[in-house]
mmCIF file of C-alpha atoms and ligand atoms in Angstrom:
data_model
loop_
_atom_site.group_PDB
_atom_site.id
_atom_site.type_symbol
_atom_site.label_atom_id
_atom_site.label_comp_id
_atom_site.label_asym_id
_atom_site.label_seq_id
_atom_site.Cartn_x
_atom_site.Cartn_y
_atom_site.Cartn_z
ATOM 1 C CA MET A 1 122.859 126.445 71.329
ATOM 2 C CA ILE A 2 121.042 123.299 72.141
ATOM 3 C CA ASP A 3 117.527 122.866 73.521
ATOM 4 C CA LEU A 4 116.915 120.594 76.546
ATOM 5 C CA ASN A 5 114.521 118.548 74.436
ATOM 6 C CA ASP A 6 117.289 117.693 71.969
ATOM 7 C CA ASN A 7 118.282 114.990 74.486
ATOM 8 C CA ILE A 8 116.548 111.613 74.203
ATOM 9 C CA TYR A 9 116.005 111.190 77.966
ATOM 10 C CA ASN A 10 114.455 114.655 78.280
ATOM 11 C CA GLN A 11 112.066 113.915 75.412
ATOM 12 C CA THR A 12 110.530 110.944 77.190
ATOM 13 C CA ILE A 13 110.088 112.038 80.819
ATOM 14 C CA ALA A 14 107.049 113.696 82.377
ATOM 15 C CA ARG A 15 107.050 117.514 82.497
ATOM 16 C CA SER A 16 107.257 117.435 86.294
ATOM 17 C CA GLU A 17 110.445 115.318 86.371
ATOM 18 C CA PRO A 18 113.910 116.895 86.566
ATOM 19 C CA LYS A 19 115.591 117.218 83.169
ATOM 20 C CA PHE A 20 119.122 116.288 82.155
ATOM 21 C CA LYS A 21 120.970 119.635 82.212
ATOM 22 C CA VAL A 22 123.115 120.812 79.314
ATOM 23 C CA TRP A 23 126.864 120.448 79.814
ATOM 24 C CA THR A 24 128.478 123.883 79.883
ATOM 25 C CA TRP A 25 131.925 123.052 81.271
ATOM 26 C CA ALA A 26 134.562 120.438 80.563
ATOM 27 C CA GLY A 27 137.556 119.660 82.771
ATOM 28 C CA VAL A 28 140.036 118.335 80.237
ATOM 29 C CA MET A 29 143.038 116.345 81.452
ATOM 30 C CA VAL A 30 146.280 116.963 79.574
ATOM 31 C CA THR A 31 147.820 113.869 81.194
ATOM 32 C CA TYR A 32 147.330 111.425 84.076
ATOM 33 C CA ARG A 33 151.000 111.902 84.985
ATOM 34 C CA CYS A 34 151.771 114.034 88.027
ATOM 35 C CA THR A 35 154.756 114.865 90.200
ATOM 36 C CA ALA A 36 152.511 114.288 93.216
ATOM 37 C CA ALA A 37 150.355 111.331 94.215
ATOM 38 C CA CYS A 38 147.901 113.134 96.492
ATOM 39 C CA ARG A 39 145.690 111.127 98.779
ATOM 40 C CA PHE A 40 142.643 113.132 97.730
ATOM 41 C CA CYS A 41 143.118 112.542 93.973
ATOM 42 C CA TYR A 42 139.836 111.621 92.204
ATOM 43 C CA TYR A 43 141.880 109.500 89.813
ATOM 44 C CA GLY A 44 145.074 107.535 90.345
ATOM 45 C CA CYS A 45 147.486 110.192 89.092
ATOM 46 C CA GLY A 46 151.139 110.031 90.044
ATOM 47 C CA PRO A 47 154.721 109.934 88.775
ATOM 48 C CA GLY A 48 154.662 106.229 87.815
ATOM 49 C CA VAL A 49 151.371 106.325 85.900
ATOM 50 C CA LYS A 50 151.573 105.819 82.149
ATOM 51 C CA SER A 51 149.569 108.271 80.105
ATOM 52 C CA PRO A 52 149.357 109.649 76.604
ATOM 53 C CA VAL A 53 149.304 113.436 76.255
ATOM 54 C CA LEU A 54 145.982 114.993 75.254
ATOM 55 C CA SER A 55 146.152 115.615 71.503
ATOM 56 C CA VAL A 56 145.498 118.977 69.917
ATOM 57 C CA GLU A 57 142.713 117.367 67.849
ATOM 58 C CA THR A 58 140.949 116.014 70.944
ATOM 59 C CA ALA A 59 141.197 119.384 72.699
ATOM 60 C CA ILE A 60 139.788 121.237 69.664
ATOM 61 C CA SER A 61 137.008 118.686 69.291
ATOM 62 C CA VAL A 62 135.983 119.123 72.947
ATOM 63 C CA TYR A 63 135.941 122.909 72.719
ATOM 64 C CA THR A 64 134.063 123.131 69.408
ATOM 65 C CA SER A 65 131.397 120.641 70.477
ATOM 66 C CA LEU A 66 131.032 122.277 73.909
ATOM 67 C CA LYS A 67 130.437 125.577 72.107
ATOM 68 C CA ARG A 68 127.759 123.888 69.999
ATOM 69 C CA LEU A 69 126.163 122.724 73.245
ATOM 70 C CA ALA A 70 126.511 125.813 75.418
ATOM 71 C CA GLY A 71 127.411 128.744 73.147
ATOM 72 C CA ASP A 72 129.290 131.515 74.957
ATOM 73 C CA ALA A 73 128.698 129.800 78.318
ATOM 74 C CA ALA A 74 131.140 127.007 77.300
ATOM 75 C CA LYS A 75 134.084 126.811 79.692
ATOM 76 C CA ILE A 76 137.185 124.626 79.341
ATOM 77 C CA HIS A 77 139.501 123.893 82.279
ATOM 78 C CA LEU A 78 142.839 122.272 81.474
ATOM 79 C CA SER A 79 144.367 120.193 84.236
ATOM 80 C CA GLY A 80 145.990 116.822 84.919
ATOM 81 C CA GLY A 81 147.535 114.998 86.468
ATOM 82 C CA GLU A 82 149.864 117.967 86.347
ATOM 83 C CA VAL A 83 150.024 120.165 83.246
ATOM 84 C CA GLY A 84 153.601 121.180 84.060
ATOM 85 C CA VAL A 85 154.973 117.709 83.243
ATOM 86 C CA GLU A 86 153.639 118.082 79.673
ATOM 87 C CA TRP A 87 154.269 121.782 79.116
ATOM 88 C CA GLU A 88 155.032 121.341 75.395
ATOM 89 C CA GLY A 89 151.783 119.451 74.877
ATOM 90 C CA LEU A 90 149.861 122.100 76.835
ATOM 91 C CA SER A 91 151.522 124.869 74.770
ATOM 92 C CA SER A 92 150.522 123.239 71.466
ATOM 93 C CA ILE A 93 146.934 122.883 72.679
ATOM 94 C CA LEU A 94 146.678 126.515 73.825
ATOM 95 C CA LYS A 95 148.192 127.818 70.574
ATOM 96 C CA ALA A 96 145.847 125.678 68.464
ATOM 97 C CA ILE A 97 142.767 126.799 70.418
ATOM 98 C CA GLN A 98 143.794 130.399 69.809
ATOM 99 C CA ALA A 99 144.520 129.772 66.114
ATOM 100 C CA GLU A 100 141.045 128.227 65.705
ATOM 101 C CA GLY A 101 139.513 131.451 67.061
ATOM 102 C CA LEU A 102 137.801 129.644 69.928
ATOM 103 C CA GLY A 103 138.849 132.189 72.557
ATOM 104 C CA GLY A 104 141.075 131.313 75.480
ATOM 105 C CA VAL A 105 140.380 128.540 77.920
ATOM 106 C CA GLU A 106 138.762 129.491 81.217
ATOM 107 C CA GLU A 107 141.365 127.958 83.490
ATOM 108 C CA VAL A 108 144.710 126.162 83.640
ATOM 109 C CA GLU A 109 145.398 124.346 86.916
ATOM 110 C CA THR A 110 148.846 123.481 88.264
ATOM 111 C CA ASN A 111 150.532 122.329 91.454
ATOM 112 C CA ALA A 112 153.457 124.788 90.814
ATOM 113 C CA PHE A 113 156.219 122.166 91.154
ATOM 114 C CA TRP A 114 157.997 123.722 88.164
ATOM 115 C CA ALA A 115 157.983 127.313 89.548
ATOM 116 C CA THR A 116 161.545 127.049 90.811
ATOM 117 C CA ASP A 117 162.875 130.409 89.597
ATOM 118 C CA ALA A 118 161.701 133.778 88.321
ATOM 119 C CA LYS A 119 162.769 133.163 84.712
ATOM 120 C CA ILE A 120 160.649 130.074 84.129
ATOM 121 C CA VAL A 121 157.666 131.578 85.957
ATOM 122 C CA THR A 122 157.802 134.778 83.884
ATOM 123 C CA GLU A 123 158.105 132.850 80.601
ATOM 124 C CA ARG A 124 155.273 130.455 81.329
ATOM 125 C CA VAL A 125 152.816 132.911 82.873
ATOM 126 C CA ARG A 126 153.348 135.370 79.997
ATOM 127 C CA PHE A 127 152.722 132.525 77.569
ATOM 128 C CA LEU A 128 149.425 131.690 79.310
ATOM 129 C CA ASP A 129 148.455 135.358 79.117
ATOM 130 C CA GLU A 130 149.342 135.611 75.406
ATOM 131 C CA THR A 131 147.332 132.510 74.559
ATOM 132 C CA GLY A 132 144.214 133.891 76.255
ATOM 133 C CA VAL A 133 144.037 131.773 79.438
ATOM 134 C CA LYS A 134 141.600 133.613 81.689
ATOM 135 C CA THR A 135 142.559 132.196 85.098
ATOM 136 C CA LEU A 136 145.563 130.399 86.546
ATOM 137 C CA LYS A 137 144.583 128.060 89.377
ATOM 138 C CA ILE A 138 147.305 127.003 91.807
ATOM 139 C CA SER A 139 146.919 124.146 94.277
ATOM 140 C CA ALA A 140 147.869 124.685 97.929
ATOM 141 C CA ASP A 141 146.631 122.234 100.547
ATOM 142 C CA PRO A 142 147.920 119.608 102.996
ATOM 143 C CA PHE A 143 147.723 116.970 100.231
ATOM 144 C CA HIS A 144 149.856 118.712 97.598
ATOM 145 C CA GLN A 145 152.339 119.955 100.194
ATOM 146 C CA GLU A 146 153.336 116.371 100.824
ATOM 147 C CA PHE A 147 155.019 116.605 97.394
ATOM 148 C CA VAL A 148 155.383 120.266 96.355
ATOM 149 C CA ASP A 149 157.572 122.946 97.948
ATOM 150 C CA ILE A 150 155.314 125.726 99.266
ATOM 151 C CA GLU A 151 157.906 128.309 98.161
ATOM 152 C CA ASN A 152 157.221 127.356 94.525
ATOM 153 C CA VAL A 153 153.512 127.886 95.144
ATOM 154 C CA ARG A 154 154.146 131.300 96.695
ATOM 155 C CA ARG A 155 156.574 132.342 93.950
ATOM 156 C CA LEU A 156 154.105 131.408 91.222
ATOM 157 C CA ALA A 157 151.131 133.065 92.953
ATOM 158 C CA ARG A 158 153.051 136.300 93.637
ATOM 159 C CA MET A 159 154.508 136.634 90.151
ATOM 160 C CA ALA A 160 151.315 135.542 88.384
ATOM 161 C CA GLU A 161 149.393 138.247 90.255
ATOM 162 C CA ASP A 162 151.910 140.827 89.009
ATOM 163 C CA ILE A 163 151.642 139.620 85.401
ATOM 164 C CA LEU A 164 147.958 138.669 85.136
ATOM 165 C CA GLY A 165 146.372 140.718 87.916
ATOM 166 C CA ALA A 166 145.040 139.332 91.199
ATOM 167 C CA ASP A 167 141.578 138.621 89.793
ATOM 168 C CA ARG A 168 143.025 136.102 87.309
ATOM 169 C CA VAL A 169 144.908 134.031 89.890
ATOM 170 C CA LYS A 170 143.107 131.545 92.155
ATOM 171 C CA VAL A 171 144.921 129.712 94.925
ATOM 172 C CA ARG A 172 143.032 126.698 96.181
ATOM 173 C CA TRP A 173 143.212 127.217 99.096
ATOM 174 C CA LYS A 174 144.756 130.603 99.911
ATOM 175 C CA GLU A 175 144.646 129.994 103.649
ATOM 176 C CA TYR A 176 146.932 126.977 103.151
ATOM 177 C CA MET A 177 149.384 129.064 101.103
ATOM 178 C CA ASP A 178 149.476 131.774 103.782
ATOM 179 C CA ASP A 179 149.618 129.308 106.663
ATOM 180 C CA PRO A 180 150.836 126.040 105.134
ATOM 181 C CA VAL A 181 150.434 122.591 106.634
ATOM 182 C CA LEU A 182 153.736 121.012 105.674
ATOM 183 C CA THR A 183 152.760 117.360 105.591
ATOM 184 C CA ALA A 184 155.986 116.246 103.871
ATOM 185 C CA GLY A 185 157.929 116.148 107.110
ATOM 186 C CA MET A 186 155.181 114.660 109.289
ATOM 187 C CA CYS A 187 154.829 111.192 110.728
ATOM 188 C CA GLN A 188 151.861 109.167 109.416
ATOM 189 C CA HIS A 189 149.711 109.899 112.475
ATOM 190 C CA ASP A 190 150.138 113.697 112.210
ATOM 191 C CA ARG A 191 149.647 113.572 108.442
ATOM 192 C CA ASP A 192 146.401 111.632 108.890
ATOM 193 C CA GLN A 193 145.200 114.254 111.377
ATOM 194 C CA ALA A 194 146.106 117.124 109.025
ATOM 195 C CA HIS A 195 144.317 115.439 106.122
ATOM 196 C CA LEU A 196 141.287 114.653 108.260
ATOM 197 C CA GLU A 197 141.068 118.253 109.412
ATOM 198 C CA SER A 198 141.291 119.451 105.818
ATOM 199 C CA ILE A 199 138.501 117.205 104.525
ATOM 200 C CA SER A 200 136.276 118.301 107.390
ATOM 201 C CA LYS A 201 136.796 121.961 106.332
ATOM 202 C CA PHE A 202 136.736 121.535 102.565
ATOM 203 C CA LYS A 203 134.507 118.842 101.131
ATOM 204 C CA ALA A 204 136.257 116.043 99.235
ATOM 205 C CA ARG A 205 134.661 113.382 97.081
ATOM 206 C CA PHE A 206 135.870 109.873 97.807
ATOM 207 C CA THR A 207 136.456 108.531 94.319
ATOM 208 C CA GLY A 208 139.746 107.301 92.849
ATOM 209 C CA ARG A 209 142.666 107.187 95.251
ATOM 210 C CA ALA A 210 140.733 109.333 97.751
ATOM 211 C CA ALA A 211 138.277 106.474 98.358
ATOM 212 C CA PHE A 212 141.006 104.126 99.542
ATOM 213 C CA GLU A 213 143.395 106.568 101.185
ATOM 214 C CA LEU A 214 140.961 109.001 102.807
ATOM 215 C CA GLY A 215 137.642 107.163 102.871
ATOM 216 C CA PRO A 216 138.585 105.092 105.914
ATOM 217 C CA LEU A 217 139.694 108.239 107.833
ATOM 218 C CA ALA A 218 136.390 110.074 107.358
ATOM 219 C CA PRO A 219 133.215 109.614 109.465
ATOM 220 C CA GLN A 220 131.532 106.336 108.505
ATOM 221 C CA LYS A 221 128.014 105.313 107.481
ATOM 222 C CA THR A 222 126.445 101.905 107.228
ATOM 223 C CA VAL A 223 125.657 100.391 103.831
ATOM 224 C CA GLU A 224 121.959 100.552 104.822
ATOM 225 C CA GLU A 225 122.210 104.318 105.292
ATOM 226 C CA ILE A 226 124.035 104.718 101.981
ATOM 227 C CA ALA A 227 121.391 102.585 100.241
ATOM 228 C CA LYS A 228 118.766 105.288 100.855
ATOM 229 C CA HIS A 229 120.253 107.478 98.109
ATOM 230 C CA ASN A 230 120.475 107.085 94.359
ATOM 231 C CA CYS A 231 122.690 109.080 91.986
ATOM 232 C CA ALA A 232 119.988 110.479 89.664
ATOM 233 C CA SER A 233 120.625 114.094 90.652
ATOM 234 C CA GLN A 234 124.395 113.717 90.076
ATOM 235 C CA PHE A 235 123.816 112.329 86.577
ATOM 236 C CA LEU A 236 121.119 114.838 85.627
ATOM 237 C CA GLY A 237 122.487 117.970 87.228
ATOM 238 C CA ALA A 238 126.282 117.853 86.866
ATOM 239 C CA LYS A 239 126.248 120.463 84.051
ATOM 240 C CA GLY A 240 129.676 119.323 82.935
ATOM 241 C CA VAL A 241 132.092 116.506 82.270
ATOM 242 C CA HIS A 242 135.678 115.481 82.749
ATOM 243 C CA ILE A 243 137.520 114.179 79.700
ATOM 244 C CA ASP A 244 140.779 112.263 79.922
ATOM 245 C CA PRO A 245 143.716 112.251 77.458
ATOM 246 C CA MET A 246 142.285 109.188 75.648
ATOM 247 C CA GLY A 247 138.931 110.945 75.088
ATOM 248 C CA ASN A 248 137.014 109.048 77.810
ATOM 249 C CA VAL A 249 134.123 111.096 79.180
ATOM 250 C CA PHE A 250 133.106 111.047 82.870
ATOM 251 C CA ASN A 251 129.918 112.763 83.996
ATOM 252 C CA GLY A 252 130.606 115.542 86.517
ATOM 253 C CA LEU A 253 133.012 114.246 89.162
ATOM 254 C CA CYS A 254 132.249 110.534 88.656
ATOM 255 C CA SER A 255 135.756 109.535 87.566
ATOM 256 C CA GLY A 256 136.250 105.994 86.310
ATOM 257 C CA ILE A 257 132.656 105.615 85.013
ATOM 258 C CA ILE A 258 132.972 105.968 81.235
ATOM 259 C CA ILE A 259 129.830 107.377 79.613
ATOM 260 C CA GLY A 260 131.343 107.764 76.139
ATOM 261 C CA ASN A 261 134.480 108.620 74.183
ATOM 262 C CA ILE A 262 134.752 111.771 72.128
ATOM 263 C CA ASN A 263 137.027 110.075 69.592
ATOM 264 C CA GLN A 264 133.958 108.023 68.666
ATOM 265 C CA THR A 265 131.137 110.484 69.374
ATOM 266 C CA PRO A 266 131.562 114.275 69.574
ATOM 267 C CA LEU A 267 130.535 115.717 72.917
ATOM 268 C CA ASP A 268 127.371 117.448 71.680
ATOM 269 C CA GLN A 269 126.191 114.253 69.941
ATOM 270 C CA LEU A 270 126.932 112.276 73.097
ATOM 271 C CA TRP A 271 124.847 114.679 75.193
ATOM 272 C CA LYS A 272 121.927 114.350 72.770
ATOM 273 C CA GLN A 273 121.923 110.551 72.761
ATOM 274 C CA ILE A 274 122.388 109.911 76.473
ATOM 275 C CA ASP A 275 119.548 108.082 78.177
ATOM 276 C CA TRP A 276 120.789 106.917 81.582
ATOM 277 C CA ARG A 277 118.030 104.275 81.730
ATOM 278 C CA SER A 278 119.556 102.302 78.854
ATOM 279 C CA MET A 279 123.165 102.325 80.082
ATOM 280 C CA GLY A 280 123.436 99.061 82.050
ATOM 281 C CA LEU A 281 125.418 99.567 85.234
ATOM 282 C CA ILE A 282 124.862 103.333 85.019
ATOM 283 C CA ASP A 283 121.102 102.732 85.040
ATOM 284 C CA ILE A 284 121.576 100.897 88.360
ATOM 285 C CA LEU A 285 123.525 103.842 89.811
ATOM 286 C CA PHE A 286 120.925 106.250 88.464
ATOM 287 C CA ARG A 287 117.992 104.416 90.028
ATOM 288 C CA SER A 288 119.468 102.822 93.155
ATOM 289 C CA GLY A 289 122.906 104.365 93.804
ATOM 290 C CA PRO A 290 126.000 102.256 94.444
ATOM 291 C CA ALA A 291 124.212 99.897 96.849
ATOM 292 C CA GLY A 292 122.213 98.796 93.806
ATOM 293 C CA MET A 293 125.399 97.295 92.346
ATOM 294 C CA LEU A 294 125.877 95.053 95.388
ATOM 295 C CA GLU A 295 123.739 92.213 94.084
ATOM 296 C CA LYS A 296 125.861 91.821 90.942
ATOM 297 C CA ALA A 297 129.063 92.391 92.909
ATOM 298 C CA ASP A 298 128.169 89.868 95.626
ATOM 299 C CA LYS A 299 127.436 87.216 92.988
ATOM 300 C CA ALA A 300 130.872 87.850 91.479
ATOM 301 C CA GLY A 301 132.575 87.437 94.872
ATOM 302 C CA PHE A 302 132.749 90.989 96.276
ATOM 303 C CA LYS A 303 132.882 91.172 100.070
ATOM 304 C CA ALA A 304 131.391 94.465 101.248
ATOM 305 C CA SER A 305 132.537 96.126 104.458
ATOM 306 C CA ARG A 306 129.876 97.176 106.932
ATOM 307 C CA TYR A 307 130.921 100.858 106.813
ATOM 308 C CA TYR A 308 131.969 103.366 104.162
ATOM 309 C CA SER A 309 132.459 107.115 104.247
ATOM 310 C CA GLY A 310 129.552 107.536 101.831
ATOM 311 C CA SER A 311 128.112 106.650 98.434
ATOM 312 C CA CYS A 312 131.211 107.442 96.358
ATOM 313 C CA HIS A 313 133.469 105.390 98.653
ATOM 314 C CA LEU A 314 131.181 102.349 98.329
ATOM 315 C CA CYS A 315 130.803 102.982 94.581
ATOM 316 C CA THR A 316 134.585 103.147 94.068
ATOM 317 C CA SER A 317 135.161 99.980 96.120
ATOM 318 C CA ILE A 318 132.672 98.013 94.016
ATOM 319 C CA ARG A 319 133.961 99.474 90.754
ATOM 320 C CA ASP A 320 137.526 98.670 91.765
ATOM 321 C CA PHE A 321 136.420 95.068 92.280
ATOM 322 C CA PHE A 322 134.702 95.044 88.868
ATOM 323 C CA TYR A 323 137.821 96.548 87.301
ATOM 324 C CA LYS A 324 140.109 93.908 88.808
ATOM 325 C CA THR A 325 137.771 91.074 87.836
ATOM 326 C CA GLY A 326 137.212 92.390 84.299
ATOM 327 C CA ASN A 327 133.485 93.053 84.682
ATOM 328 C CA HIS A 328 131.613 95.847 82.877
ATOM 329 C CA LYS A 329 134.732 96.748 80.905
ATOM 330 C CA SER A 330 133.057 99.296 78.610
ATOM 331 C CA ILE A 331 132.008 101.413 81.628
ATOM 332 C CA ILE A 332 134.562 100.695 84.369
ATOM 333 C CA GLY A 333 137.925 102.175 83.388
ATOM 334 C CA PRO A 334 140.415 103.257 82.289
ATOM 335 C CA ALA A 335 143.343 101.713 84.163
ATOM 336 C CA GLN A 336 144.640 105.124 85.217
ATOM 337 C CA CYS A 337 141.492 105.749 87.290
ATOM 338 C CA TYR A 338 142.175 102.542 89.149
ATOM 339 C CA ALA A 339 145.965 102.951 89.244
ATOM 340 C CA TYR A 340 145.875 103.346 93.042
ATOM 341 C CA ALA A 341 145.059 99.642 93.057
ATOM 342 C CA SER A 342 147.774 98.371 90.712
ATOM 343 C CA GLY A 343 150.299 101.163 91.254
ATOM 344 C CA ASP A 344 150.650 101.517 87.516
ATOM 345 C CA GLY A 345 148.284 102.758 84.819
ATOM 346 C CA ASP A 346 148.195 101.248 81.370
ATOM 347 C CA ALA A 347 147.937 103.852 78.649
ATOM 348 C CA ASN A 348 146.426 101.361 76.235
ATOM 349 C CA SER A 349 143.504 100.352 78.409
HETATM 350 S S1 SF4 B 401 128.238 107.091 94.064
HETATM 351 FE FE1 SF4 B 401 129.303 106.675 92.112
HETATM 352 S S2 SF4 B 401 127.838 107.321 90.517
HETATM 353 FE FE2 SF4 B 401 127.123 108.198 92.475
HETATM 354 S S3 SF4 B 401 127.997 110.265 92.548
HETATM 355 FE FE3 SF4 B 401 129.476 108.907 93.611
HETATM 356 S S4 SF4 B 401 130.951 108.223 92.025
HETATM 357 FE FE4 SF4 B 401 129.143 109.114 90.963
#
């Protein structure tokens, strides 16, 4: 286990200042590909997005270095995109994690599109059980139900509870499985209302596609109001990361802001060497929040709106501009996080 003072930033701040917390969880994306293209996606996942599949080596590297960081508190969540479109890749990863003696992963998350009959559900859920997956998480909400048949969700939830036990199956959100909002058949106006109602009940973060598709629907704030907040607490206190199939690391839920790549630096080494104050654009976010990026963005030709739904919406809008104009390339990327803009991710970016 690591000590807080093994991190460079923590070594140099005053005792009274908040420390950079140790990462204990990693949300690891098997692919950016998905059968859905939900409006509340933090990335730009969808059927047309190009993506490599997470390699076994990358998955093992994440888990072993997270264990060096957090010991038995280390938790891995495997998700996408949608894991069901790369079931073979997911299977190889789960088998390898088991063979390495790392223990099962905490969670596998799916939208259940593949749960079309009892045979496939039984086979796959038993496989997850045998490879030590602790919890199966199933998506059910007015965003996914634009693309996924609710009967597949119900079939998977019911059968998984029989095989794994109810305490190992999480439906997010159960109330939408029991009383679904079937957005697939709705006109745009009704769909907007259903989505708006959902984000007012369950908090969403407006990064990735969500910034552009949902941000404008949500209650708005002025840029001046947003400028009162910086992102220091999000960078210091996230306690975890997301890692994409190419090894890019995003702090907490800040998708599309690359803080490192585990194919170059193992996760525990990365944690030790991070000092937000020396990371260029990230230093600006840390100290001044997204409004701090406006000066650079304005000079490059960005035209800010007067209103945004909040910090992450403004942040994503500026980053999208930087992405399109090729600025801050080592931090702003990869293409798949900005695929909502181009409609197509580039696996090689
Ligand atoms: S504004 Fe940007 S840096 Fe701050 S929490 Fe949101 S996405 Fe992360």
